[in-house]
XYZ file of C-alpha atoms in Angstrom:
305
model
C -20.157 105.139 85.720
C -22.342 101.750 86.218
C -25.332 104.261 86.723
C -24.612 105.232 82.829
C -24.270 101.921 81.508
C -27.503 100.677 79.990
C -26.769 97.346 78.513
C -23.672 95.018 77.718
C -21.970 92.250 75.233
C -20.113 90.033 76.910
C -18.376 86.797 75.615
C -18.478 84.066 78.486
C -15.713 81.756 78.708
C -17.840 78.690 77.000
C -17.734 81.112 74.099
C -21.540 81.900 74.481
C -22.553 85.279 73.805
C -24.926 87.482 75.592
C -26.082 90.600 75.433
C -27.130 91.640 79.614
C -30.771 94.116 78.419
C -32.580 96.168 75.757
C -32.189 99.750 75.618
C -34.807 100.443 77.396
C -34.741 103.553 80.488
C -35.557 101.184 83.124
C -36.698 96.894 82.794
C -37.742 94.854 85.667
C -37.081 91.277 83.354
C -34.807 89.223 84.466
C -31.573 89.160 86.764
C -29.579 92.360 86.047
C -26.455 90.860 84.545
C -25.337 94.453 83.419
C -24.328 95.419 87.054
C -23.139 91.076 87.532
C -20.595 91.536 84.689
C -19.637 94.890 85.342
C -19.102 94.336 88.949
C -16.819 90.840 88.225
C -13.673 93.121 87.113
C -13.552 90.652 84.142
C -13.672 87.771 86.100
C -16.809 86.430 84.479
C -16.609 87.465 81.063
C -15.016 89.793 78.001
C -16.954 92.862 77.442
C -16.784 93.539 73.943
C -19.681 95.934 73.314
C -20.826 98.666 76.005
C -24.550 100.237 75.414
C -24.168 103.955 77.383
C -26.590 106.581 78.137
C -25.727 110.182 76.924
C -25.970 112.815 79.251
C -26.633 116.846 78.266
C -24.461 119.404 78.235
C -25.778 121.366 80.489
C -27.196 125.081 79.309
C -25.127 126.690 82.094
C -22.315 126.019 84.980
C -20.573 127.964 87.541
C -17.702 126.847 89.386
C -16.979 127.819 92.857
C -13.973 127.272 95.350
C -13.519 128.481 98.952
C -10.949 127.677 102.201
C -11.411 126.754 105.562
C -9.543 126.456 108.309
C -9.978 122.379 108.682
C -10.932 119.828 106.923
C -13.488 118.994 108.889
C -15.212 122.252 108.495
C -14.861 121.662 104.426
C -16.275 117.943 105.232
C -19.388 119.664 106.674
C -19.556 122.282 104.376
C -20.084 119.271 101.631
C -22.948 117.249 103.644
C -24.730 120.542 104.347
C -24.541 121.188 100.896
C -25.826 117.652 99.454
C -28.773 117.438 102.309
C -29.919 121.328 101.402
C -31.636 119.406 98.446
C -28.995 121.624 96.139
C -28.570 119.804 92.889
C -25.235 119.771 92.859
C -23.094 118.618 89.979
C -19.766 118.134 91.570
C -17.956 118.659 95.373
C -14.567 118.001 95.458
C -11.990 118.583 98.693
C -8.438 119.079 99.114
C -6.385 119.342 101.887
C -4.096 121.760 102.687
C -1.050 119.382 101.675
C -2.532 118.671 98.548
C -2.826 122.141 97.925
C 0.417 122.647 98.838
C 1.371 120.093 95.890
C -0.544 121.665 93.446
C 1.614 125.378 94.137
C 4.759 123.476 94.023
C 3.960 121.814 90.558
C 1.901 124.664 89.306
C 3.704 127.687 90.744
C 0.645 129.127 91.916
C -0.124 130.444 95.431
C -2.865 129.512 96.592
C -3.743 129.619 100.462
C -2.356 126.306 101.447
C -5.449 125.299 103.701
C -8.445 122.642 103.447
C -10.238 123.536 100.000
C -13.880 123.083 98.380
C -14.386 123.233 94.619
C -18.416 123.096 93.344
C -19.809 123.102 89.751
C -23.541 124.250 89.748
C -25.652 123.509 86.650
C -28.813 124.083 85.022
C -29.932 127.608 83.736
C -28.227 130.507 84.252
C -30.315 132.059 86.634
C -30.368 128.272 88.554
C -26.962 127.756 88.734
C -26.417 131.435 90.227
C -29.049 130.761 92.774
C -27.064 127.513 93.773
C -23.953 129.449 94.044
C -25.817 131.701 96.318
C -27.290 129.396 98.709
C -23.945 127.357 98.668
C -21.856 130.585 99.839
C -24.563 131.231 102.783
C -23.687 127.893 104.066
C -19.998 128.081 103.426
C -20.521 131.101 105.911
C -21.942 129.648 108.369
C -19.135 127.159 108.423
C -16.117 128.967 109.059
C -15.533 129.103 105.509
C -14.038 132.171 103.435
C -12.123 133.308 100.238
C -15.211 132.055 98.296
C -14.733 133.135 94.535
C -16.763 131.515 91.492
C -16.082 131.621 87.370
C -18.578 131.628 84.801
C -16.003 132.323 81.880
C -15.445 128.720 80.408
C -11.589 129.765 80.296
C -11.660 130.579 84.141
C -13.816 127.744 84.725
C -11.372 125.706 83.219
C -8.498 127.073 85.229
C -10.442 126.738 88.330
C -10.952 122.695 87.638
C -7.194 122.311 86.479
C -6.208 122.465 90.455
C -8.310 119.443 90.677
C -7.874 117.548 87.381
C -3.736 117.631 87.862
C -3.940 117.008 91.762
C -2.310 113.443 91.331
C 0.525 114.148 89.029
C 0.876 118.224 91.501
C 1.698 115.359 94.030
C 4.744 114.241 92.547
C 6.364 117.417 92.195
C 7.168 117.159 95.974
C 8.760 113.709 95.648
C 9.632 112.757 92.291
C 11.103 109.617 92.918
C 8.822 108.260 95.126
C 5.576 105.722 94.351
C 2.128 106.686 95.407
C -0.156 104.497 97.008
C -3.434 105.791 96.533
C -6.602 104.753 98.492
C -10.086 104.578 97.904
C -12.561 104.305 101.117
C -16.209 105.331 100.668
C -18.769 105.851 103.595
C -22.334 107.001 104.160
C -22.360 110.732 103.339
C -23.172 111.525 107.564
C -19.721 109.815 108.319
C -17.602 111.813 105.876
C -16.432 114.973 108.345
C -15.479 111.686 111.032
C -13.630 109.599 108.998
C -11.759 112.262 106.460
C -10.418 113.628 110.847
C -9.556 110.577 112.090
C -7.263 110.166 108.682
C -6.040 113.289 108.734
C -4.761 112.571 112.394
C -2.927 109.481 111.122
C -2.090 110.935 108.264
C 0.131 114.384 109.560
C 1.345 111.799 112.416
C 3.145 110.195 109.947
C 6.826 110.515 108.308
C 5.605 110.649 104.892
C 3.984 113.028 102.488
C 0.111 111.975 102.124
C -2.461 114.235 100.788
C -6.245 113.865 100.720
C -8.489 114.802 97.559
C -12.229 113.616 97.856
C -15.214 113.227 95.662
C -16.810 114.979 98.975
C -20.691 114.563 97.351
C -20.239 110.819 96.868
C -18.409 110.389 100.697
C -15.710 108.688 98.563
C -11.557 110.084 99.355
C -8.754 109.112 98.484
C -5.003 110.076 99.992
C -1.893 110.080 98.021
C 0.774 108.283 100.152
C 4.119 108.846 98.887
C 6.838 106.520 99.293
C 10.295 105.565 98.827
C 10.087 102.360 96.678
C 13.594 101.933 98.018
C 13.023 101.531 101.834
C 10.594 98.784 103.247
C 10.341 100.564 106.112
C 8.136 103.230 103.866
C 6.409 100.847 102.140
C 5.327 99.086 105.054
C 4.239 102.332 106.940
C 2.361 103.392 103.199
C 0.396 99.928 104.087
C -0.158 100.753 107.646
C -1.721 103.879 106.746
C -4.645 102.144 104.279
C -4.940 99.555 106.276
C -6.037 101.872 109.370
C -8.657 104.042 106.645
C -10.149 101.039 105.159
C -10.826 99.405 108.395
C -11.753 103.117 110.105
C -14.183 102.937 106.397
C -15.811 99.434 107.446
C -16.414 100.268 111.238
C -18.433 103.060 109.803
C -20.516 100.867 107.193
C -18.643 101.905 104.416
C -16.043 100.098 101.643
C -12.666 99.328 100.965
C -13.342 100.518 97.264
C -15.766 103.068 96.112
C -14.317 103.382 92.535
C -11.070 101.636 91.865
C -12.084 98.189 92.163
C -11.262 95.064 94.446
C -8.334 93.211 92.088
C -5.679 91.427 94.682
C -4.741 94.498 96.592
C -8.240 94.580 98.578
C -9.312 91.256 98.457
C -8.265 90.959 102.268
C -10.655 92.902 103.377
C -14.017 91.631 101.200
C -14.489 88.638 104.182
C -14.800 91.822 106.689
C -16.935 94.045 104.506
C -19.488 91.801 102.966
C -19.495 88.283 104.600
C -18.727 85.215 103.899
C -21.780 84.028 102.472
C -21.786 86.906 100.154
C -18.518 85.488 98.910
C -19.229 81.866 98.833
C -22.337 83.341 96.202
C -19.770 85.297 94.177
C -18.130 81.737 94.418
C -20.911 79.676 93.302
C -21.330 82.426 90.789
C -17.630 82.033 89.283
C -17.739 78.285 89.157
C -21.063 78.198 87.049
C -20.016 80.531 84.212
C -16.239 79.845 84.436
C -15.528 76.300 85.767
C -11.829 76.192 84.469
C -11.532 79.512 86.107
C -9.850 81.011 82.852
C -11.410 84.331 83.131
C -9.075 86.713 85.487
C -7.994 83.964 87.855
C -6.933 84.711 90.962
C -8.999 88.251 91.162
C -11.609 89.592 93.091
C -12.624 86.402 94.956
C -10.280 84.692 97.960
C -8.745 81.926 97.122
C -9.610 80.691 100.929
C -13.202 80.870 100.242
C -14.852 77.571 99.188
C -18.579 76.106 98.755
């Protein structure tokens, strides 16, 4: 989204008023205060105008989806695919669990294994010679049941598995709370770290599924839990814990998407330093000295300057 965001309004808590760039494609003048404010999750400011840059429609899109027999494979499958050179508009994976949620909610029935969903784009001619060169590599990968739509209905019933996967999850366990995590890694990493999850992940008692942006090396799993019983909600906790540290061992983040908040602010000290935090520090206390803006977000409160 930040990549889309040209230029911002942002009230600062002295009650100043600035507006972050012009509209131009790309300025060199200046600090780049559009990617400060939006990256301080409100702790530095109220946005109250957003400048955005409007993407085409594209002319043409296919949508593909095909199984393998691990997620691993599909993990491959997707970094094959992004270093081909393939413009690719979207890779998304699901496991075989999450698939499982999504025939449960959907009454479908669909092969409950390891999935890969693709959109191609461009002309019509480029998009099918994507889909082409995509299936030749899901071939060589132990993958199979590869199927594409060019109908915009079928397309559209094709991304529904994905668009619905969260609320699919609850069908399982209604009455249980999801804890949902975030990790993002280098692309090369993502087949290691979406394995060593999964191992954790089917070793434990509850019901976790995995659904990743696969082209971006950013996952997320859906642990369920039991509100209920500490003993789940401690063992939810365990489980991120073990990805987001498995995530920084392998140069990646706690957060590729959702955001720091409280929940991950324990692990900022590991993943960027402290003297990146004392900055964000020094930062804070310049444009917000009576810390009125968010307090208590983002930043530790151990860190000082």
């Amino acid at each position: 989204m930040r990549d889309n965001v040209i230029n911002l309004k942002v009230v600062l808590a002295n009650g100043d008023v600035v507006k972050t760039g012009a509209r131009a494609r790309k300025s060199a003048a200046g600090y780049d205060l559009t990617r400060l404010i939006i990256g301080s999750e409100g702790t530095l400011g109220v946005i109250t105008e957003v400048t955005l840059r409007l993407q085409k429609i594209p002319q043409y899109s296919v949508v593909a989806m095909c199984n393998f027999p691990s997620v691993k494979d599909a993990a491959d499958v997707a970094i094959a695919t992004m270093l081909s050179g393939i413009q690719v508009s979207r890779v998304e994976l699901l496991d075989e669990v999450q698939v499982k949620a999504v025939n449960v909610a959907n009454g479908k029935n669909l092969p409950e294994v390891p999935t890969l969903m693709f959109e191609f784009i461009g002309t019509e001619a480029y998009s099918r010679e994507q889909t082409q060169i995509v299936q030749k590599i899901v071939s060589e990968h132990n993958g199979s049941d590869f199927v594409f739509a060019e109908e915009p209905e079928a397309k559209k019933e094709l991304w529904k598995i994905r668009k619905e996967a969260l609320w699919a999850c609850f069908a399982m366990e209604p009455s249980f709370e999801a804890m949902i995590t975030d990790v993002c890694i280098p692309l090369s990493h993502l087949a290691e770290l979406i394995s060593k999850s999964k191992q954790a992940l089917d070793a434990s008692s509850l019901v976790c599924t995995v659904i990743a942006h696969a082209g971006d090396g950013n996952f997320h799993t859906v642990i369920l839990f039991d509100p209920k019983q500490e003993e789940q909600r401690q063992e939810a906790e365990r489980l991120n814990h073990f990805m987001v540290h498995t995530a920084l061992s392998m140069e990646g983040t706690c957060t590729g998407e959702h955001g720091v908040g409280t929940g991950k602010m324990k692990y900022l000290e590991e993943e960027l330093g402290i003297e990146n935090l004392r900055t964000m520090k020094r930062i804070k206390a310049a444009l917000d000295p009576n810390n009125i803006m968010n307090p208590g977000k983002l930043i530790p409160p151990h860190v000082c300057f």
